[in-house]
Amino acid sequence: MKDNYYRQLLENNKEWVKKKIDDDPHYFEELSKGQTPPVLWIGCADSRVPANQITGTLPGEIFVHRNIANMVVHTDMNMLSVLDYAVNTLKVHHIIVCGHYGCGGVEAAMHNKSLGLINKWIRNIKEVYQENITELKKLDSDEKRFDRLVELNVIAQVYDLAKTSIVQQSWIDETGLEIHGWVYGLNDGIIKDLKVTMHSTSHLDDIFTLNLKKTQE
Ligand code: ZN
C-alpha cells in the first residue's frame, strides 16, 4: 500500500482536474495566462502547514517559498531569488513569514544533538535563541521556551527581510510593501498574528539601513 502511495497522488490529481473543469471549463485556460499574487509566503517545509489550505486561498493567490523553520538567510540564493522575483516582478504587497508551534527545526536548535548538515541551517535559530536568552530563561518551562522561540524566530526573520536591499529599495520606491509575522498552531489550526508588521517607516538599526536611491521612473 505504502509503496504505491505515490500512484494515489496521480489519481487524486485526475479527480481534482475533473472537479475544477466541471466547475469552470475555462479554469486552467485562465490560470495559465499568468499570475498576480498579492502575497509572498515564507513558511516552514513542514507537511502540516500548507500555505493555501490554512489561509483558504486558491492557486494564483500566494507565491510560496518554504524551507526548514521558515528562515530568511542572507546567503540563500533560493530565498533571495524568490524574494526578488516576488517584490520586483510580481510586485506583491505583502510578505508573510509564517512559523508554527511544534516546529521540529526550532526544537532541534534548542538542543545540543549533532544532526549533520542540518546543524548549519539550525545554527541561525541558535543565534536567535542566544540573542533572546534573558527573556527565554525567565519562562518556567521548556514548553513555553519552545513556543516563544518559534515566535522570536519569526520576528527575527521579519527583521532579516527588512535588512535586504530588495525590501529597502521597495520601501524607498514607496510601493507600500509590508512584512508580517505569523505563527500557525498545529493543535487548533489558528494563525496568530504576532503584530510585528514592518513597512517603509518602521525602525531599522542604522547599521542595516542601506544608502539606496529612489528608482528613476
Ligand atoms: Zn517547522
PDB file of N, CA, C and O and ligand atoms in Angstrom, residues 44-46 67-70 100 102-106, ligand 1:
ATOM      1  N   CYS A  44       7.403  27.255   6.804  1.00  0.00           N
ATOM      2  CA  CYS A  44       8.184  26.062   7.102  1.00  0.00           C
ATOM      3  C   CYS A  44       7.831  24.956   6.100  1.00  0.00           C
ATOM      4  O   CYS A  44       6.706  24.884   5.600  1.00  0.00           O
ATOM      5  N   ALA A  45       8.820  24.094   5.839  1.00  0.00           N
ATOM      6  CA  ALA A  45       8.596  22.975   4.912  1.00  0.00           C
ATOM      7  C   ALA A  45       7.701  21.890   5.514  1.00  0.00           C
ATOM      8  O   ALA A  45       7.269  20.975   4.804  1.00  0.00           O
ATOM      9  N   ASP A  46       7.386  22.004   6.790  1.00  0.00           N
ATOM     10  CA  ASP A  46       6.558  21.009   7.487  1.00  0.00           C
ATOM     11  C   ASP A  46       5.279  20.702   6.688  1.00  0.00           C
ATOM     12  O   ASP A  46       4.563  21.613   6.265  1.00  0.00           O
ATOM     13  N   ASN A  67      11.048  26.501   3.598  1.00  0.00           N
ATOM     14  CA  ASN A  67      12.275  25.785   3.972  1.00  0.00           C
ATOM     15  C   ASN A  67      12.146  25.373   5.439  1.00  0.00           C
ATOM     16  O   ASN A  67      11.146  25.718   6.089  1.00  0.00           O
ATOM     17  N   ILE A  68      13.127  24.664   5.951  1.00  0.00           N
ATOM     18  CA  ILE A  68      13.061  24.228   7.348  1.00  0.00           C
ATOM     19  C   ILE A  68      13.084  25.447   8.266  1.00  0.00           C
ATOM     20  O   ILE A  68      14.001  26.273   8.205  1.00  0.00           O
ATOM     21  N   ALA A  69      12.010  25.576   9.048  1.00  0.00           N
ATOM     22  CA  ALA A  69      11.872  26.636  10.063  1.00  0.00           C
ATOM     23  C   ALA A  69      11.735  28.051   9.486  1.00  0.00           C
ATOM     24  O   ALA A  69      12.116  29.020  10.138  1.00  0.00           O
ATOM     25  N   ASN A  70      11.186  28.135   8.255  1.00  0.00           N
ATOM     26  CA  ASN A  70      10.845  29.443   7.640  1.00  0.00           C
ATOM     27  C   ASN A  70      11.933  30.504   7.827  1.00  0.00           C
ATOM     28  O   ASN A  70      11.685  31.585   8.363  1.00  0.00           O
ATOM     29  N   HIS A 100       5.415  27.994  12.884  1.00  0.00           N
ATOM     30  CA  HIS A 100       4.359  27.194  13.526  1.00  0.00           C
ATOM     31  C   HIS A 100       4.863  26.602  14.829  1.00  0.00           C
ATOM     32  O   HIS A 100       6.042  26.236  14.943  1.00  0.00           O
ATOM     33  N   GLY A 102       5.471  23.888  17.599  1.00  0.00           N
ATOM     34  CA  GLY A 102       5.824  22.483  17.399  1.00  0.00           C
ATOM     35  C   GLY A 102       6.784  22.275  16.241  1.00  0.00           C
ATOM     36  O   GLY A 102       6.897  21.158  15.722  1.00  0.00           O
ATOM     37  N   CYS A 103       7.474  23.342  15.822  1.00  0.00           N
ATOM     38  CA  CYS A 103       8.381  23.249  14.666  1.00  0.00           C
ATOM     39  C   CYS A 103       9.620  22.409  15.015  1.00  0.00           C
ATOM     40  O   CYS A 103      10.383  22.743  15.938  1.00  0.00           O
ATOM     41  N   GLY A 104       9.824  21.340  14.283  1.00  0.00           N
ATOM     42  CA  GLY A 104      10.947  20.431  14.531  1.00  0.00           C
ATOM     43  C   GLY A 104      12.301  21.112  14.388  1.00  0.00           C
ATOM     44  O   GLY A 104      13.241  20.811  15.119  1.00  0.00           O
ATOM     45  N   GLY A 105      12.392  22.044  13.446  1.00  0.00           N
ATOM     46  CA  GLY A 105      13.651  22.768  13.220  1.00  0.00           C
ATOM     47  C   GLY A 105      14.013  23.619  14.421  1.00  0.00           C
ATOM     48  O   GLY A 105      15.171  23.662  14.849  1.00  0.00           O
ATOM     49  N   VAL A 106      13.007  24.300  14.969  1.00  0.00           N
ATOM     50  CA  VAL A 106      13.234  25.161  16.139  1.00  0.00           C
ATOM     51  C   VAL A 106      13.570  24.301  17.356  1.00  0.00           C
ATOM     52  O   VAL A 106      14.484  24.625  18.125  1.00  0.00           O
TER      53      VAL A 106
HETATM   54 ZN    ZN B   1       8.598  23.673  11.109  1.00  0.00          ZN
END
